[in-house]
Short mmCIF file of C-alpha atoms and ligand atoms in Angstrom, two decimals:
data_model
loop_
_atom_site.label_atom_id
_atom_site.label_comp_id
_atom_site.label_asym_id
_atom_site.label_seq_id
_atom_site.Cartn_x
_atom_site.Cartn_y
_atom_site.Cartn_z
CA MET A 180 13.26 21.94 6.14
CA PRO A 181 9.65 21.91 7.38
CA PRO A 182 8.47 18.37 8.19
CA SER A 183 6.11 18.28 5.20
CA ASP A 184 9.09 18.54 2.83
CA LEU A 185 10.75 15.44 4.24
CA PRO A 186 10.50 12.12 2.42
CA THR A 187 7.90 9.83 3.94
CA VAL A 188 8.07 6.44 5.60
CA LEU A 189 4.75 4.61 5.63
CA LEU A 190 4.24 2.18 8.51
CA THR A 191 1.18 -0.02 8.71
CA GLY A 192 -0.23 -2.31 11.41
CA PHE A 193 -3.35 -4.48 11.57
CA ASP A 194 -6.47 -4.37 13.69
CA PRO A 195 -7.03 -7.21 16.22
CA PHE A 196 -8.11 -10.49 14.63
CA GLY A 197 -9.01 -14.04 15.54
CA GLY A 198 -10.97 -12.95 18.63
CA ALA A 199 -8.12 -10.89 20.13
CA THR A 200 -8.75 -7.44 21.59
CA ARG A 201 -5.32 -5.97 20.83
CA ASN A 202 -2.80 -6.10 18.04
CA PRO A 203 0.68 -4.77 18.94
CA SER A 204 1.44 -4.07 15.26
CA SER A 205 -1.15 -1.33 15.06
CA GLU A 206 -0.37 0.09 18.50
CA ALA A 207 3.35 0.27 17.69
CA VAL A 208 2.99 2.04 14.35
CA GLN A 209 0.48 4.52 15.81
CA ALA A 210 3.08 5.36 18.50
CA LEU A 211 5.45 6.45 15.71
CA HIS A 212 2.89 8.41 13.67
CA GLY A 213 4.14 11.93 12.99
CA ALA A 214 7.67 11.21 14.22
CA THR A 215 10.71 12.36 12.31
CA LEU A 216 13.01 9.39 11.94
CA ALA A 217 16.28 9.27 10.02
CA GLY A 218 15.28 12.43 8.11
CA HIS A 219 11.91 10.97 7.15
CA ARG A 220 8.41 11.79 8.28
CA VAL A 221 6.48 8.76 9.57
CA GLN A 222 2.89 8.20 8.47
CA ALA A 223 1.08 5.34 10.20
CA ARG A 224 -2.03 3.49 9.05
CA GLU A 225 -4.10 0.67 10.46
CA LEU A 226 -5.10 -1.96 7.89
CA PRO A 227 -8.15 -4.17 8.37
CA THR A 228 -7.32 -7.86 8.79
CA VAL A 229 -9.35 -8.59 5.67
CA PHE A 230 -8.13 -10.12 2.39
CA GLY A 231 -8.44 -7.55 -0.39
CA ASP A 232 -9.54 -4.63 1.80
CA ALA A 233 -6.17 -4.46 3.56
CA TRP A 234 -4.46 -3.88 0.22
CA GLN A 235 -7.04 -1.26 -0.81
CA VAL A 236 -6.24 0.76 2.33
CA LEU A 237 -2.49 0.33 1.82
CA HIS A 238 -2.72 1.28 -1.85
CA ALA A 239 -4.68 4.44 -1.02
CA ALA A 240 -2.04 5.38 1.57
CA LEU A 241 0.73 4.78 -0.99
CA ARG A 242 -0.96 7.13 -3.44
CA GLN A 243 -1.53 9.75 -0.77
CA HIS A 244 1.96 9.77 0.73
CA ARG A 245 4.24 8.45 -2.04
CA PRO A 246 6.66 7.04 0.55
CA ALA A 247 10.33 6.27 0.02
CA LEU A 248 9.96 3.27 2.33
CA VAL A 249 6.99 1.10 3.29
CA VAL A 250 7.18 -1.25 6.27
CA CYS A 251 4.08 -3.29 7.00
CA VAL A 252 3.85 -4.83 10.44
CA GLY A 253 1.71 -7.69 11.74
CA GLN A 254 1.33 -9.84 14.81
CA ALA A 255 2.58 -13.42 14.73
CA GLY A 256 1.55 -15.08 17.99
CA GLY A 257 3.93 -17.84 19.05
CA ARG A 258 6.98 -16.33 17.38
CA GLN A 259 9.89 -15.06 19.44
CA GLY A 260 11.41 -11.66 18.65
CA LEU A 261 11.04 -9.49 15.59
CA HIS A 262 10.82 -11.49 12.39
CA ILE A 263 12.01 -9.62 9.31
CA GLU A 264 10.21 -11.34 6.46
CA ARG A 265 12.24 -12.29 3.39
CA VAL A 266 9.52 -13.36 0.99
CA ALA A 267 5.81 -13.28 0.12
CA ILE A 268 4.19 -16.11 -1.84
CA ASN A 269 1.35 -15.88 -4.35
CA LEU A 270 -1.13 -17.78 -2.20
CA ASP A 271 -4.04 -17.13 0.16
CA ASP A 272 -4.71 -20.11 2.45
CA ALA A 273 -6.45 -19.10 5.68
CA SER A 274 -6.75 -21.48 8.62
CA ILE A 275 -9.12 -19.01 10.36
CA PRO A 276 -11.63 -16.51 8.92
CA ASP A 277 -10.46 -12.92 8.41
CA ASN A 278 -12.35 -10.04 10.05
CA ALA A 279 -14.95 -10.10 7.25
CA GLY A 280 -15.53 -13.87 7.58
CA GLN A 281 -13.59 -14.75 4.42
CA GLN A 282 -11.51 -17.92 4.52
CA PRO A 283 -9.87 -18.51 1.13
CA ARG A 284 -8.12 -21.86 0.72
CA ASP A 285 -5.33 -22.57 -1.77
CA ARG A 286 -6.13 -19.52 -3.90
CA PRO A 287 -3.58 -17.51 -5.90
CA ILE A 288 -3.43 -13.82 -4.97
CA GLU A 289 -2.56 -12.63 -8.49
CA PRO A 290 -3.26 -15.40 -11.02
CA GLY A 291 -0.41 -15.63 -13.53
CA ALA A 292 1.91 -13.39 -11.52
CA PRO A 293 5.26 -14.63 -10.10
CA ALA A 294 5.15 -17.32 -7.42
CA ALA A 295 6.93 -15.06 -4.95
CA TYR A 296 8.56 -11.70 -4.35
CA PHE A 297 11.44 -10.88 -2.06
CA SER A 298 11.30 -8.00 0.40
CA SER A 299 13.56 -5.12 -0.57
CA LEU A 300 14.59 -4.31 3.01
CA PRO A 301 18.26 -4.88 3.92
CA LEU A 302 17.34 -7.95 5.96
CA GLN A 303 20.68 -8.99 7.40
CA ALA A 304 21.71 -5.45 8.27
CA VAL A 305 18.38 -4.87 10.03
CA VAL A 306 18.67 -8.06 12.07
CA ALA A 307 22.30 -7.34 12.99
CA GLU A 308 21.44 -3.84 14.21
CA LEU A 309 18.40 -5.02 16.18
CA ARG A 310 20.52 -7.63 17.95
CA ALA A 311 23.29 -5.08 18.55
CA GLN A 312 20.68 -2.95 20.30
CA GLY A 313 19.59 -5.87 22.49
CA LEU A 314 16.40 -6.79 20.65
CA PRO A 315 15.67 -10.40 19.65
CA ALA A 316 15.38 -10.63 15.87
CA GLU A 317 15.75 -12.98 12.94
CA VAL A 318 15.18 -13.21 9.22
CA SER A 319 12.02 -15.23 8.57
CA ASN A 320 11.49 -17.27 5.41
CA SER A 321 7.71 -17.42 5.65
CA ALA A 322 5.16 -14.69 6.27
CA GLY A 323 2.47 -17.39 6.37
CA THR A 324 -0.50 -17.60 4.01
CA PHE A 325 -2.97 -15.32 5.83
CA VAL A 326 -3.58 -11.56 5.45
CA CYS A 327 0.01 -10.50 6.27
CA ASN A 328 1.50 -12.52 3.41
CA HIS A 329 -1.34 -11.27 1.17
CA VAL A 330 -0.45 -7.63 1.89
CA LEU A 331 3.30 -8.16 1.47
CA TYR A 332 2.74 -9.98 -1.84
CA ARG A 333 0.49 -7.26 -3.24
CA LEU A 334 2.85 -4.52 -2.03
CA MET A 335 5.92 -6.11 -3.60
CA HIS A 336 4.00 -6.93 -6.80
CA ALA A 337 3.01 -3.25 -7.10
CA LEU A 338 6.53 -2.01 -6.33
CA ALA A 339 7.99 -4.45 -8.90
CA THR A 340 5.52 -3.84 -11.74
CA ASP A 341 4.19 -0.28 -11.43
CA PRO A 342 6.72 2.34 -12.60
CA GLU A 343 4.97 4.78 -10.26
CA TRP A 344 6.78 3.11 -7.33
CA ARG A 345 10.24 2.73 -8.86
CA GLY A 346 12.79 3.28 -6.12
CA THR A 347 10.40 2.63 -3.23
CA ARG A 348 11.59 0.01 -0.75
CA GLY A 349 9.14 -2.28 0.96
CA GLY A 350 8.98 -5.12 3.42
CA PHE A 351 7.27 -6.71 6.36
CA VAL A 352 7.98 -7.26 10.05
CA HIS A 353 6.12 -9.79 12.21
CA VAL A 354 6.07 -8.98 15.93
CA PRO A 355 5.35 -11.31 18.86
CA TRP A 356 2.44 -11.16 21.29
CA LEU A 357 2.37 -8.52 24.00
CA PRO A 358 3.08 -10.02 27.47
CA GLU A 359 -0.65 -10.05 28.31
CA GLN A 360 -1.48 -11.95 25.11
CA GLY A 361 0.78 -14.94 25.63
CA SER A 362 4.34 -16.20 25.51
CA PRO A 363 6.85 -15.69 23.95
CA SER A 364 6.26 -11.95 24.05
CA LEU A 365 7.82 -8.52 23.62
CA ASP A 366 6.50 -5.40 25.33
CA LEU A 367 5.17 -2.53 23.27
CA GLY A 368 8.22 -0.36 24.04
CA GLY A 369 10.47 -3.05 22.59
CA VAL A 370 8.36 -3.31 19.45
CA VAL A 371 8.43 0.47 18.94
CA ARG A 372 12.20 0.58 19.51
CA GLY A 373 12.60 -2.25 17.04
CA LEU A 374 10.56 -0.52 14.34
CA ARG A 375 12.66 2.62 14.76
CA VAL A 376 15.75 0.52 14.06
CA VAL A 377 14.11 -1.10 11.02
CA VAL A 378 13.41 2.36 9.59
CA GLU A 379 16.84 3.75 10.46
CA VAL A 380 18.69 0.87 8.83
CA SER A 381 16.37 0.63 5.82
CA THR A 382 16.77 4.34 5.05
CA GLY A 383 20.53 3.98 5.32
CA ALA A 384 20.83 6.15 8.41
CA ILE A 385 22.59 3.53 10.55
CA GLY A 386 24.02 0.05 10.54
CA MET A 387 24.44 -0.64 6.82
CA HIS A 388 28.05 -1.72 7.47
CA ARG A 389 26.74 -4.68 9.43
CA GLY A 390 25.53 -6.72 6.48
CA PRO A 391 24.80 -6.81 2.77
CA VAL A 392 21.71 -5.38 1.15
CA GLU A 393 19.53 -8.19 -0.17
CA HIS A 394 18.83 -8.23 -3.89
CA THR A 395 15.28 -7.42 -4.82
CA ALA A 396 14.45 -9.51 -7.87
CA SER A 397 11.29 -11.60 -7.89
CA LEU A 398 11.43 -15.31 -8.51
CA PRO A 399 10.46 -16.45 -12.01
CA SER A 400 6.82 -17.40 -12.34
N1 PCA B 225 -1.24 -10.93 11.66
C1 PCA B 225 -1.90 -11.78 10.69
C2 PCA B 225 -2.86 -10.86 9.96
C3 PCA B 225 -2.98 -9.64 10.80
C4 PCA B 225 -1.86 -9.72 11.76
O1 PCA B 225 -1.53 -8.83 12.57
C5 PCA B 225 -0.94 -12.56 9.81
O2 PCA B 225 0.17 -12.88 10.27
O3 PCA B 225 -1.28 -12.88 8.67
#
């Protein structure tokens, strides 16, 4: 099968924010752009670290590529290992300005929509496989209240409510600083290896025997 006939995996990272000059999330997904992974073709995109705009770029990429799997990736300085996010909450509350100078406080993302959505990645299986391959990883119960949570919420809201995306899996991975950014850290090679595992497990290619698939229902509003 020529590569263009393969189902697509969409990976996104963010541009540097908060005065940083690098963001490992974007560098790692770009390293996988064009790869064939677990029978899927990888498309990578950089999202701006900007409330609203980040979702516009992701939504356009969804419409262009119609992926079977979407994994958004962001940097979470101070965290150790790969954090596979379980949930996004319906709240923007920024402790620093985004890259457009916006700093929403205590603001719902989608007024009237559910309080939260769960990721539809097989969280426990992903973490088990990452650890089996020597990479530090855990399930995280908070993606924060900055742009990463905003993007995960809007992604999962779209996947849950728009019949166009029925059957598409989505989720979010936070990655640590690079060694030159601070400690704890993970080098770029480790992040890239980790994302490959996330895709392989989430597409069912490996490791599903290691843990249950999480259910995907949203919480009641
Ligand atoms: N991390 C931020 C936004 C962009 C990024 O890489 C976050 O955790 O919200």
